[in-house]
């Protein structure tokens, strides 16, 4: 028998795709452009209008503050009224948040805008991810690929957003930049009414009698393992993005070199997420996590000792390949393990834990690096990811035994 050609495999993969995912990606790309661009605009405004680096850090961090505090409640809201209404309501919140600095471009308003936009986008993406759990797929593994494709759209907009606002700020000022972003979100809202977005609501007669997901997770070793591994995914992601510039600064690397390493990471995540529909047909979530964490550990062990820029970029690309499968695999495990009708609450708890790691992780990394240098941080994360790979292997063995 002749081996199947890559083109035919790609054709079969597209044939299995639920068309709703493309509508969701289209709306999400427009929404995420404003998130990535808004963070840059808020930080630059704080720096250029009498603010300090500390003020810029506050403006940037405020985008993640409310999602870190409220994601669990946001997930319950999604379960109660369905993701479609939540997505559209979240876009309205973002439009309002971006309109404020367009009308009153002052630093306190920038802070309020950052909090509102972060809350709106965090809620939107939570609902968008949950909506994938309502989609029909012939093969359960295809759902992982579609979650990856949804995040693939975010990868594209992460490049477009900062480039766009930078050009608008240079030519027309900050007020017009925020106004442009508000118009883009308005376009996203209009598109959401022109396409069919997936929806679903919780059945009040199903589930576990209203038991809190937090209690369910912490009394279920299988679920607890999934959520702890979700935290290590965030830990490694934030560790790489925060510590590579720190390592580069310690060793006198140019900004171009550091940027090249981070760009290679982005290319790796883009490539693996594009291939997820095919990969998920051949490997289970636990297998992908085991390999992903193992490769991540290897990268973190090697990064401090890579002395050439091309080696650093190569390791960044490898980490992108590893990191790109983490969140989609975790989310699909959560959707499959959740009690009936609690997909939103389950995803909200994961988002809350991930945002908490994003708020606290860089502070811990920076403190260790200030005392002992960057190398111990990389080695510490490498050890944590080695343990995570071992735990993912245990998860795989348990899933096989219970099958």
mmCIF file of C-alpha atoms in Angstrom:
data_model
loop_
_atom_site.group_PDB
_atom_site.id
_atom_site.type_symbol
_atom_site.label_atom_id
_atom_site.label_comp_id
_atom_site.label_asym_id
_atom_site.label_seq_id
_atom_site.Cartn_x
_atom_site.Cartn_y
_atom_site.Cartn_z
ATOM 1 C CA UNK A 1 0.000 0.000 0.000
ATOM 2 C CA UNK A 2 1.312 3.409 -0.934
ATOM 3 C CA UNK A 3 1.804 5.876 1.931
ATOM 4 C CA UNK A 4 -0.754 8.641 2.101
ATOM 5 C CA UNK A 5 0.406 11.979 0.812
ATOM 6 C CA UNK A 6 0.495 14.992 3.165
ATOM 7 C CA UNK A 7 -1.947 16.802 0.896
ATOM 8 C CA UNK A 8 -4.547 14.067 1.193
ATOM 9 C CA UNK A 9 -4.146 14.020 4.984
ATOM 10 C CA UNK A 10 -4.681 17.780 5.057
ATOM 11 C CA UNK A 11 -7.776 17.404 2.877
ATOM 12 C CA UNK A 12 -9.219 14.806 5.243
ATOM 13 C CA UNK A 13 -8.446 17.053 8.220
ATOM 14 C CA UNK A 14 -10.364 19.953 6.669
ATOM 15 C CA UNK A 15 -13.270 17.643 5.873
ATOM 16 C CA UNK A 16 -13.595 16.857 9.600
ATOM 17 C CA UNK A 17 -13.575 20.510 10.666
ATOM 18 C CA UNK A 18 -16.779 21.936 12.086
ATOM 19 C CA UNK A 19 -17.431 25.066 9.937
ATOM 20 C CA UNK A 20 -18.441 27.016 13.050
ATOM 21 C CA UNK A 21 -14.803 27.206 14.106
ATOM 22 C CA UNK A 22 -14.001 29.574 11.247
ATOM 23 C CA UNK A 23 -16.735 31.978 12.368
ATOM 24 C CA UNK A 24 -15.360 31.822 15.886
ATOM 25 C CA UNK A 25 -11.786 32.436 14.704
ATOM 26 C CA UNK A 26 -12.875 35.435 12.611
ATOM 27 C CA UNK A 27 -14.560 37.125 15.576
ATOM 28 C CA UNK A 28 -11.741 36.172 17.963
ATOM 29 C CA UNK A 29 -8.962 37.558 15.751
ATOM 30 C CA UNK A 30 -10.624 40.980 15.681
ATOM 31 C CA UNK A 31 -11.197 40.889 19.439
ATOM 32 C CA UNK A 32 -7.626 39.850 20.208
ATOM 33 C CA UNK A 33 -6.118 42.586 18.026
ATOM 34 C CA UNK A 34 -7.503 45.065 20.533
ATOM 35 C CA UNK A 35 -6.154 43.102 23.496
ATOM 36 C CA UNK A 36 -2.594 42.906 22.182
ATOM 37 C CA UNK A 37 -2.700 46.445 20.827
ATOM 38 C CA UNK A 38 -4.389 47.845 23.929
ATOM 39 C CA UNK A 39 -1.696 46.557 26.260
ATOM 40 C CA UNK A 40 1.000 48.215 24.181
ATOM 41 C CA UNK A 41 -0.957 51.477 23.950
ATOM 42 C CA UNK A 42 -1.660 51.603 27.688
ATOM 43 C CA UNK A 43 1.964 50.888 28.619
ATOM 44 C CA UNK A 44 3.380 53.454 26.180
ATOM 45 C CA UNK A 45 0.882 56.080 27.314
ATOM 46 C CA UNK A 46 1.956 55.603 30.934
ATOM 47 C CA UNK A 47 5.617 55.946 29.968
ATOM 48 C CA UNK A 48 5.174 59.006 27.750
ATOM 49 C CA UNK A 49 2.723 61.020 29.873
ATOM 50 C CA UNK A 50 4.458 61.548 33.167
ATOM 51 C CA UNK A 51 4.252 57.943 34.282
ATOM 52 C CA UNK A 52 7.111 55.698 35.321
ATOM 53 C CA UNK A 53 8.025 52.149 34.435
ATOM 54 C CA UNK A 54 6.036 51.173 37.522
ATOM 55 C CA UNK A 55 2.930 52.894 36.118
ATOM 56 C CA UNK A 56 3.442 51.140 32.802
ATOM 57 C CA UNK A 57 3.660 47.819 34.634
ATOM 58 C CA UNK A 58 0.405 48.557 36.455
ATOM 59 C CA UNK A 59 -1.334 49.422 33.175
ATOM 60 C CA UNK A 60 -0.119 46.179 31.630
ATOM 61 C CA UNK A 61 -0.972 44.032 34.662
ATOM 62 C CA UNK A 62 -4.492 45.439 35.044
ATOM 63 C CA UNK A 63 -5.477 43.526 31.900
ATOM 64 C CA UNK A 64 -5.074 40.305 33.874
ATOM 65 C CA UNK A 65 -6.299 41.409 37.299
ATOM 66 C CA UNK A 66 -10.076 40.919 36.997
ATOM 67 C CA UNK A 67 -9.817 37.624 35.059
ATOM 68 C CA UNK A 68 -7.555 36.322 37.839
ATOM 69 C CA UNK A 69 -10.197 37.235 40.435
ATOM 70 C CA UNK A 70 -13.429 36.533 38.562
ATOM 71 C CA UNK A 71 -12.827 33.757 36.012
ATOM 72 C CA UNK A 72 -14.640 31.157 38.115
ATOM 73 C CA UNK A 73 -17.743 33.368 38.349
ATOM 74 C CA UNK A 74 -17.457 34.176 34.652
ATOM 75 C CA UNK A 75 -17.480 30.451 33.896
ATOM 76 C CA UNK A 76 -20.634 29.956 35.961
ATOM 77 C CA UNK A 77 -22.242 32.832 34.061
ATOM 78 C CA UNK A 78 -21.396 31.126 30.774
ATOM 79 C CA UNK A 79 -22.952 27.855 31.968
ATOM 80 C CA UNK A 80 -26.083 29.715 33.013
ATOM 81 C CA UNK A 81 -26.858 31.768 29.885
ATOM 82 C CA UNK A 82 -24.687 30.234 27.169
ATOM 83 C CA UNK A 83 -21.418 31.365 25.530
ATOM 84 C CA UNK A 84 -22.947 33.262 22.614
ATOM 85 C CA UNK A 85 -24.614 35.942 24.771
ATOM 86 C CA UNK A 86 -21.524 36.184 26.968
ATOM 87 C CA UNK A 87 -19.215 36.679 23.978
ATOM 88 C CA UNK A 88 -21.311 39.518 22.600
ATOM 89 C CA UNK A 89 -21.740 41.146 26.021
ATOM 90 C CA UNK A 90 -17.970 40.972 26.537
ATOM 91 C CA UNK A 91 -17.350 42.745 23.233
ATOM 92 C CA UNK A 92 -19.664 45.553 24.367
ATOM 93 C CA UNK A 93 -17.626 45.899 27.593
ATOM 94 C CA UNK A 94 -14.431 46.153 25.523
ATOM 95 C CA UNK A 95 -15.935 48.828 23.264
ATOM 96 C CA UNK A 96 -16.907 50.872 26.317
ATOM 97 C CA UNK A 97 -13.476 50.378 27.890
ATOM 98 C CA UNK A 98 -11.643 51.522 24.748
ATOM 99 C CA UNK A 99 -13.952 54.488 24.197
ATOM 100 C CA UNK A 100 -13.055 56.006 27.582
ATOM 101 C CA UNK A 101 -9.386 56.865 26.781
ATOM 102 C CA UNK A 102 -10.449 57.959 23.294
ATOM 103 C CA UNK A 103 -12.635 60.612 24.931
ATOM 104 C CA UNK A 104 -10.450 61.294 28.026
ATOM 105 C CA UNK A 105 -6.802 60.317 27.378
ATOM 106 C CA UNK A 106 -5.479 60.651 30.936
ATOM 107 C CA UNK A 107 -3.602 58.107 33.052
ATOM 108 C CA UNK A 108 -6.372 57.224 35.577
ATOM 109 C CA UNK A 109 -8.762 56.586 32.680
ATOM 110 C CA UNK A 110 -6.111 54.385 31.032
ATOM 111 C CA UNK A 111 -6.055 52.244 34.179
ATOM 112 C CA UNK A 112 -9.851 51.912 34.205
ATOM 113 C CA UNK A 113 -9.796 51.072 30.496
ATOM 114 C CA UNK A 114 -7.160 48.370 31.019
ATOM 115 C CA UNK A 115 -9.209 46.696 33.754
ATOM 116 C CA UNK A 116 -12.423 46.787 31.684
ATOM 117 C CA UNK A 117 -10.762 45.537 28.500
ATOM 118 C CA UNK A 118 -8.952 42.779 30.344
ATOM 119 C CA UNK A 119 -12.194 41.664 31.941
ATOM 120 C CA UNK A 120 -14.057 41.847 28.615
ATOM 121 C CA UNK A 121 -11.459 39.938 26.649
ATOM 122 C CA UNK A 122 -10.858 37.355 29.379
ATOM 123 C CA UNK A 123 -14.577 36.636 29.506
ATOM 124 C CA UNK A 124 -14.822 36.548 25.732
ATOM 125 C CA UNK A 125 -12.019 34.008 25.296
ATOM 126 C CA UNK A 126 -13.342 31.865 28.124
ATOM 127 C CA UNK A 127 -16.746 31.744 26.420
ATOM 128 C CA UNK A 128 -15.159 31.121 23.014
ATOM 129 C CA UNK A 129 -13.177 28.159 24.353
ATOM 130 C CA UNK A 130 -16.247 26.754 26.120
ATOM 131 C CA UNK A 131 -18.268 27.090 22.906
ATOM 132 C CA UNK A 132 -15.898 24.616 21.263
ATOM 133 C CA UNK A 133 -17.031 22.075 23.861
ATOM 134 C CA UNK A 134 -20.558 22.374 22.419
ATOM 135 C CA UNK A 135 -19.440 21.685 18.850
ATOM 136 C CA UNK A 136 -20.089 18.281 17.289
ATOM 137 C CA UNK A 137 -17.040 16.294 16.153
ATOM 138 C CA UNK A 138 -16.823 12.789 14.712
ATOM 139 C CA UNK A 139 -13.615 12.134 16.627
ATOM 140 C CA UNK A 140 -12.975 13.530 20.115
ATOM 141 C CA UNK A 141 -9.368 14.256 19.211
ATOM 142 C CA UNK A 142 -10.545 16.771 16.616
ATOM 143 C CA UNK A 143 -11.765 19.021 19.431
ATOM 144 C CA UNK A 144 -8.164 19.537 20.603
ATOM 145 C CA UNK A 145 -7.227 20.622 17.092
ATOM 146 C CA UNK A 146 -10.059 23.144 16.975
ATOM 147 C CA UNK A 147 -9.085 24.628 20.349
ATOM 148 C CA UNK A 148 -5.578 24.950 18.931
ATOM 149 C CA UNK A 149 -6.884 26.642 15.797
ATOM 150 C CA UNK A 150 -8.849 29.119 17.899
ATOM 151 C CA UNK A 151 -5.626 30.053 19.683
ATOM 152 C CA UNK A 152 -3.851 30.122 16.321
ATOM 153 C CA UNK A 153 -6.005 33.115 15.426
ATOM 154 C CA UNK A 154 -4.789 34.810 18.594
ATOM 155 C CA UNK A 155 -1.179 34.172 17.552
ATOM 156 C CA UNK A 156 -1.785 36.028 14.290
ATOM 157 C CA UNK A 157 -3.470 38.987 15.975
ATOM 158 C CA UNK A 158 -0.653 39.198 18.542
ATOM 159 C CA UNK A 159 1.570 40.323 15.684
ATOM 160 C CA UNK A 160 -0.994 42.585 14.007
ATOM 161 C CA UNK A 161 -2.194 44.438 17.131
ATOM 162 C CA UNK A 162 1.077 46.040 18.344
ATOM 163 C CA UNK A 163 2.129 46.873 14.775
ATOM 164 C CA UNK A 164 -1.182 48.581 14.066
ATOM 165 C CA UNK A 165 -1.324 50.696 17.226
ATOM 166 C CA UNK A 166 2.326 51.661 16.864
ATOM 167 C CA UNK A 167 1.643 53.114 13.425
ATOM 168 C CA UNK A 168 -1.512 54.931 14.584
ATOM 169 C CA UNK A 169 0.197 56.375 17.688
ATOM 170 C CA UNK A 170 3.147 57.662 15.645
ATOM 171 C CA UNK A 171 0.908 59.318 13.059
ATOM 172 C CA UNK A 172 -2.241 60.346 14.951
ATOM 173 C CA UNK A 173 -1.656 60.004 18.697
ATOM 174 C CA UNK A 174 -2.927 57.842 21.522
ATOM 175 C CA UNK A 175 -6.539 59.011 21.421
ATOM 176 C CA UNK A 176 -6.935 57.876 17.826
ATOM 177 C CA UNK A 177 -5.216 54.586 18.636
ATOM 178 C CA UNK A 178 -7.793 53.732 21.286
ATOM 179 C CA UNK A 179 -10.574 54.916 18.974
ATOM 180 C CA UNK A 180 -9.275 52.640 16.222
ATOM 181 C CA UNK A 181 -9.230 49.677 18.580
ATOM 182 C CA UNK A 182 -12.796 50.450 19.680
ATOM 183 C CA UNK A 183 -13.898 50.424 16.021
ATOM 184 C CA UNK A 184 -12.199 47.060 15.494
ATOM 185 C CA UNK A 185 -14.090 45.552 18.425
ATOM 186 C CA UNK A 186 -17.279 47.079 17.031
ATOM 187 C CA UNK A 187 -16.469 45.293 13.777
ATOM 188 C CA UNK A 188 -16.013 42.076 15.730
ATOM 189 C CA UNK A 189 -19.425 42.573 17.340
ATOM 190 C CA UNK A 190 -21.057 43.170 13.944
ATOM 191 C CA UNK A 191 -19.393 40.055 12.509
ATOM 192 C CA UNK A 192 -20.674 38.016 15.466
ATOM 193 C CA UNK A 193 -24.237 38.782 14.337
ATOM 194 C CA UNK A 194 -23.468 37.843 10.734
ATOM 195 C CA UNK A 195 -22.070 34.378 11.462
ATOM 196 C CA UNK A 196 -23.375 31.433 13.440
ATOM 197 C CA UNK A 197 -21.641 31.122 16.788
ATOM 198 C CA UNK A 198 -22.072 27.894 18.786
ATOM 199 C CA UNK A 199 -24.176 28.052 21.912
ATOM 200 C CA UNK A 200 -25.490 25.924 24.761
ATOM 201 C CA UNK A 201 -26.851 26.256 28.266
ATOM 202 C CA UNK A 202 -26.641 24.307 31.476
ATOM 203 C CA UNK A 203 -29.319 21.754 32.265
ATOM 204 C CA UNK A 204 -30.291 22.479 35.857
ATOM 205 C CA UNK A 205 -31.281 18.845 36.421
ATOM 206 C CA UNK A 206 -27.835 17.553 35.559
ATOM 207 C CA UNK A 207 -24.446 17.825 37.185
ATOM 208 C CA UNK A 208 -23.591 17.062 40.764
ATOM 209 C CA UNK A 209 -26.367 18.770 42.633
ATOM 210 C CA UNK A 210 -24.816 22.201 42.404
ATOM 211 C CA UNK A 211 -21.598 21.106 44.144
ATOM 212 C CA UNK A 212 -18.826 23.648 43.683
ATOM 213 C CA UNK A 213 -16.282 22.778 41.014
ATOM 214 C CA UNK A 214 -13.528 23.856 43.416
ATOM 215 C CA UNK A 215 -14.651 21.201 45.907
ATOM 216 C CA UNK A 216 -15.076 18.650 43.123
ATOM 217 C CA UNK A 217 -11.540 19.263 41.859
ATOM 218 C CA UNK A 218 -9.852 19.113 45.245
ATOM 219 C CA UNK A 219 -11.634 15.893 46.211
ATOM 220 C CA UNK A 220 -10.948 14.161 42.878
ATOM 221 C CA UNK A 221 -7.265 13.182 42.410
ATOM 222 C CA UNK A 222 -7.676 12.809 38.637
ATOM 223 C CA UNK A 223 -9.129 16.292 38.236
ATOM 224 C CA UNK A 224 -6.622 17.785 40.667
ATOM 225 C CA UNK A 225 -3.760 16.397 38.566
ATOM 226 C CA UNK A 226 -5.197 18.073 35.445
ATOM 227 C CA UNK A 227 -5.486 21.464 37.148
ATOM 228 C CA UNK A 228 -2.027 21.320 38.701
ATOM 229 C CA UNK A 229 -0.583 20.498 35.287
ATOM 230 C CA UNK A 230 -2.532 23.438 33.858
ATOM 231 C CA UNK A 231 -0.697 25.671 36.323
ATOM 232 C CA UNK A 232 2.673 24.328 35.200
ATOM 233 C CA UNK A 233 1.761 25.137 31.580
ATOM 234 C CA UNK A 234 1.252 28.780 32.612
ATOM 235 C CA UNK A 235 4.378 28.664 34.779
ATOM 236 C CA UNK A 236 6.606 27.567 31.905
ATOM 237 C CA UNK A 237 5.017 29.957 29.385
ATOM 238 C CA UNK A 238 5.422 33.010 31.623
ATOM 239 C CA UNK A 239 8.847 31.804 32.722
ATOM 240 C CA UNK A 240 10.119 31.709 29.162
ATOM 241 C CA UNK A 241 8.709 35.074 28.097
ATOM 242 C CA UNK A 242 9.897 36.793 31.274
ATOM 243 C CA UNK A 243 13.266 35.117 31.799
ATOM 244 C CA UNK A 244 14.672 35.113 28.249
ATOM 245 C CA UNK A 245 14.997 38.927 28.279
ATOM 246 C CA UNK A 246 16.479 38.733 31.797
ATOM 247 C CA UNK A 247 19.055 36.161 30.649
ATOM 248 C CA UNK A 248 19.787 38.235 27.562
ATOM 249 C CA UNK A 249 20.323 41.356 29.657
ATOM 250 C CA UNK A 250 22.678 39.479 32.009
ATOM 251 C CA UNK A 251 24.806 38.301 29.102
ATOM 252 C CA UNK A 252 24.730 41.464 27.051
ATOM 253 C CA UNK A 253 22.693 40.076 24.167
ATOM 254 C CA UNK A 254 21.264 42.633 21.789
ATOM 255 C CA UNK A 255 17.545 43.394 21.674
ATOM 256 C CA UNK A 256 17.535 41.877 18.181
ATOM 257 C CA UNK A 257 18.832 38.563 19.516
ATOM 258 C CA UNK A 258 16.285 38.481 22.318
ATOM 259 C CA UNK A 259 13.507 39.364 19.896
ATOM 260 C CA UNK A 260 14.658 36.621 17.529
ATOM 261 C CA UNK A 261 14.419 34.018 20.310
ATOM 262 C CA UNK A 262 10.910 35.146 21.269
ATOM 263 C CA UNK A 263 9.862 35.209 17.603
ATOM 264 C CA UNK A 264 11.174 31.681 17.109
ATOM 265 C CA UNK A 265 9.003 30.624 20.044
ATOM 266 C CA UNK A 266 5.963 32.235 18.391
ATOM 267 C CA UNK A 267 6.713 30.441 15.121
ATOM 268 C CA UNK A 268 6.887 27.133 16.982
ATOM 269 C CA UNK A 269 3.510 27.634 18.681
ATOM 270 C CA UNK A 270 1.947 28.666 15.381
ATOM 271 C CA UNK A 271 3.276 25.606 13.570
ATOM 272 C CA UNK A 272 2.242 23.026 16.162
ATOM 273 C CA UNK A 273 -1.236 24.504 16.576
ATOM 274 C CA UNK A 274 -1.766 24.407 12.834
ATOM 275 C CA UNK A 275 -0.883 20.698 12.928
ATOM 276 C CA UNK A 276 -2.968 19.853 16.011
ATOM 277 C CA UNK A 277 -5.972 18.431 14.087
ATOM 278 C CA UNK A 278 -3.634 15.825 12.562
ATOM 279 C CA UNK A 279 -1.547 15.270 15.717
ATOM 280 C CA UNK A 280 -4.580 14.771 17.953
ATOM 281 C CA UNK A 281 -5.706 11.880 15.742
ATOM 282 C CA UNK A 282 -2.530 9.976 16.577
ATOM 283 C CA UNK A 283 -1.783 10.887 20.201
ATOM 284 C CA UNK A 284 -4.044 11.194 23.250
ATOM 285 C CA UNK A 285 -4.058 14.331 25.397
ATOM 286 C CA UNK A 286 -1.994 12.632 28.115
ATOM 287 C CA UNK A 287 0.597 11.425 25.618
ATOM 288 C CA UNK A 288 0.922 14.903 24.124
ATOM 289 C CA UNK A 289 1.279 16.441 27.582
ATOM 290 C CA UNK A 290 3.904 13.906 28.618
ATOM 291 C CA UNK A 291 5.995 14.655 25.523
ATOM 292 C CA UNK A 292 5.341 18.404 25.778
ATOM 293 C CA UNK A 293 6.470 18.647 29.402
ATOM 294 C CA UNK A 294 9.507 16.464 28.754
ATOM 295 C CA UNK A 295 10.609 18.642 25.833
ATOM 296 C CA UNK A 296 9.936 21.785 27.883
ATOM 297 C CA UNK A 297 12.143 20.486 30.714
ATOM 298 C CA UNK A 298 14.949 19.758 28.252
ATOM 299 C CA UNK A 299 14.708 23.255 26.768
ATOM 300 C CA UNK A 300 14.858 24.958 30.180
ATOM 301 C CA UNK A 301 17.835 22.846 31.225
ATOM 302 C CA UNK A 302 19.712 23.810 28.033
ATOM 303 C CA UNK A 303 18.760 27.485 27.674
ATOM 304 C CA UNK A 304 21.211 28.889 30.274
ATOM 305 C CA UNK A 305 24.114 27.091 28.575
ATOM 306 C CA UNK A 306 23.350 28.048 24.950
ATOM 307 C CA UNK A 307 26.009 30.600 24.050
ATOM 308 C CA UNK A 308 25.114 31.241 20.399
ATOM 309 C CA UNK A 309 22.093 33.131 19.122
ATOM 310 C CA UNK A 310 21.068 30.421 16.667
ATOM 311 C CA UNK A 311 21.063 27.845 19.494
ATOM 312 C CA UNK A 312 18.865 30.101 21.614
ATOM 313 C CA UNK A 313 16.477 30.585 18.689
ATOM 314 C CA UNK A 314 16.401 26.843 18.048
ATOM 315 C CA UNK A 315 15.554 26.163 21.678
ATOM 316 C CA UNK A 316 12.890 28.875 21.545
ATOM 317 C CA UNK A 317 11.339 27.145 18.524
ATOM 318 C CA UNK A 318 11.391 23.774 20.302
ATOM 319 C CA UNK A 319 9.708 25.292 23.336
ATOM 320 C CA UNK A 320 7.066 26.782 21.034
ATOM 321 C CA UNK A 321 6.346 23.296 19.692
ATOM 322 C CA UNK A 322 6.038 21.968 23.243
ATOM 323 C CA UNK A 323 4.013 24.862 24.678
ATOM 324 C CA UNK A 324 1.575 25.007 21.767
ATOM 325 C CA UNK A 325 -0.064 21.683 22.633
ATOM 326 C CA UNK A 326 -0.325 22.284 26.384
ATOM 327 C CA UNK A 327 -3.392 24.472 26.777
ATOM 328 C CA UNK A 328 -5.579 22.778 24.103
ATOM 329 C CA UNK A 329 -4.859 19.354 25.611
ATOM 330 C CA UNK A 330 -5.572 20.573 29.146
ATOM 331 C CA UNK A 331 -8.829 22.243 28.102
ATOM 332 C CA UNK A 332 -10.067 19.129 26.331
ATOM 333 C CA UNK A 333 -9.269 16.983 29.381
ATOM 334 C CA UNK A 334 -11.219 19.440 31.535
ATOM 335 C CA UNK A 335 -14.242 19.411 29.207
ATOM 336 C CA UNK A 336 -14.296 15.619 29.202
ATOM 337 C CA UNK A 337 -13.895 15.311 32.984
ATOM 338 C CA UNK A 338 -16.347 18.010 34.056
ATOM 339 C CA UNK A 339 -19.766 17.097 35.459
ATOM 340 C CA UNK A 340 -22.528 17.634 32.903
ATOM 341 C CA UNK A 341 -23.305 21.281 32.270
ATOM 342 C CA UNK A 342 -20.251 22.721 34.056
ATOM 343 C CA UNK A 343 -17.797 23.208 31.213
ATOM 344 C CA UNK A 344 -17.745 26.977 31.760
ATOM 345 C CA UNK A 345 -17.122 26.727 35.491
ATOM 346 C CA UNK A 346 -14.380 24.172 34.925
ATOM 347 C CA UNK A 347 -12.669 26.306 32.286
ATOM 348 C CA UNK A 348 -13.119 29.368 34.500
ATOM 349 C CA UNK A 349 -11.250 27.707 37.354
ATOM 350 C CA UNK A 350 -8.397 26.855 34.980
ATOM 351 C CA UNK A 351 -8.302 30.453 33.717
ATOM 352 C CA UNK A 352 -8.302 31.799 37.272
ATOM 353 C CA UNK A 353 -5.389 29.573 38.256
ATOM 354 C CA UNK A 354 -3.494 30.434 35.064
ATOM 355 C CA UNK A 355 -3.984 34.176 35.564
ATOM 356 C CA UNK A 356 -2.880 33.844 39.183
ATOM 357 C CA UNK A 357 0.353 32.242 37.986
ATOM 358 C CA UNK A 358 0.749 35.053 35.459
ATOM 359 C CA UNK A 359 0.437 37.663 38.199
ATOM 360 C CA UNK A 360 2.723 36.010 40.753
ATOM 361 C CA UNK A 361 5.189 34.018 38.640
ATOM 362 C CA UNK A 362 7.229 36.899 37.162
ATOM 363 C CA UNK A 363 7.587 38.453 40.635
ATOM 364 C CA UNK A 364 8.991 35.195 42.033
ATOM 365 C CA UNK A 365 11.264 34.696 39.009
ATOM 366 C CA UNK A 366 12.535 38.259 39.257
ATOM 367 C CA UNK A 367 13.252 37.914 42.971
ATOM 368 C CA UNK A 368 15.260 34.715 42.492
ATOM 369 C CA UNK A 369 17.130 36.176 39.515
ATOM 370 C CA UNK A 370 17.991 39.330 41.498
ATOM 371 C CA UNK A 371 19.524 37.220 44.279
ATOM 372 C CA UNK A 372 21.147 34.349 42.380
ATOM 373 C CA UNK A 373 21.015 35.185 38.670
ATOM 374 C CA UNK A 374 18.870 33.801 35.843
ATOM 375 C CA UNK A 375 20.356 30.285 35.664
ATOM 376 C CA UNK A 376 18.711 28.910 38.861
ATOM 377 C CA UNK A 377 15.291 30.038 37.602
ATOM 378 C CA UNK A 378 15.668 28.082 34.368
ATOM 379 C CA UNK A 379 16.884 25.007 36.234
ATOM 380 C CA UNK A 380 14.007 25.257 38.743
ATOM 381 C CA UNK A 381 11.407 25.437 35.968
ATOM 382 C CA UNK A 382 13.132 22.537 34.215
ATOM 383 C CA UNK A 383 12.799 20.407 37.355
ATOM 384 C CA UNK A 384 9.129 21.321 37.750
ATOM 385 C CA UNK A 385 8.414 20.403 34.131
ATOM 386 C CA UNK A 386 10.251 17.082 34.546
ATOM 387 C CA UNK A 387 7.941 16.225 37.443
ATOM 388 C CA UNK A 388 4.979 17.377 35.323
ATOM 389 C CA UNK A 389 5.993 15.007 32.518
ATOM 390 C CA UNK A 390 6.133 12.152 35.026
ATOM 391 C CA UNK A 391 2.677 13.098 36.330
ATOM 392 C CA UNK A 392 1.300 13.264 32.788
ATOM 393 C CA UNK A 393 2.652 9.749 32.218
ATOM 394 C CA UNK A 394 0.774 8.613 35.342
ATOM 395 C CA UNK A 395 -2.332 10.269 33.915
ATOM 396 C CA UNK A 396 -1.872 8.354 30.673
ATOM 397 C CA UNK A 397 -1.474 5.027 32.502
ATOM 398 C CA UNK A 398 -4.599 5.750 34.571
ATOM 399 C CA UNK A 399 -6.621 6.610 31.464
ATOM 400 C CA UNK A 400 -5.524 3.363 29.777
ATOM 401 C CA UNK A 401 -6.357 1.323 32.868
ATOM 402 C CA UNK A 402 -9.851 2.837 33.122
ATOM 403 C CA UNK A 403 -10.600 2.527 29.387
#
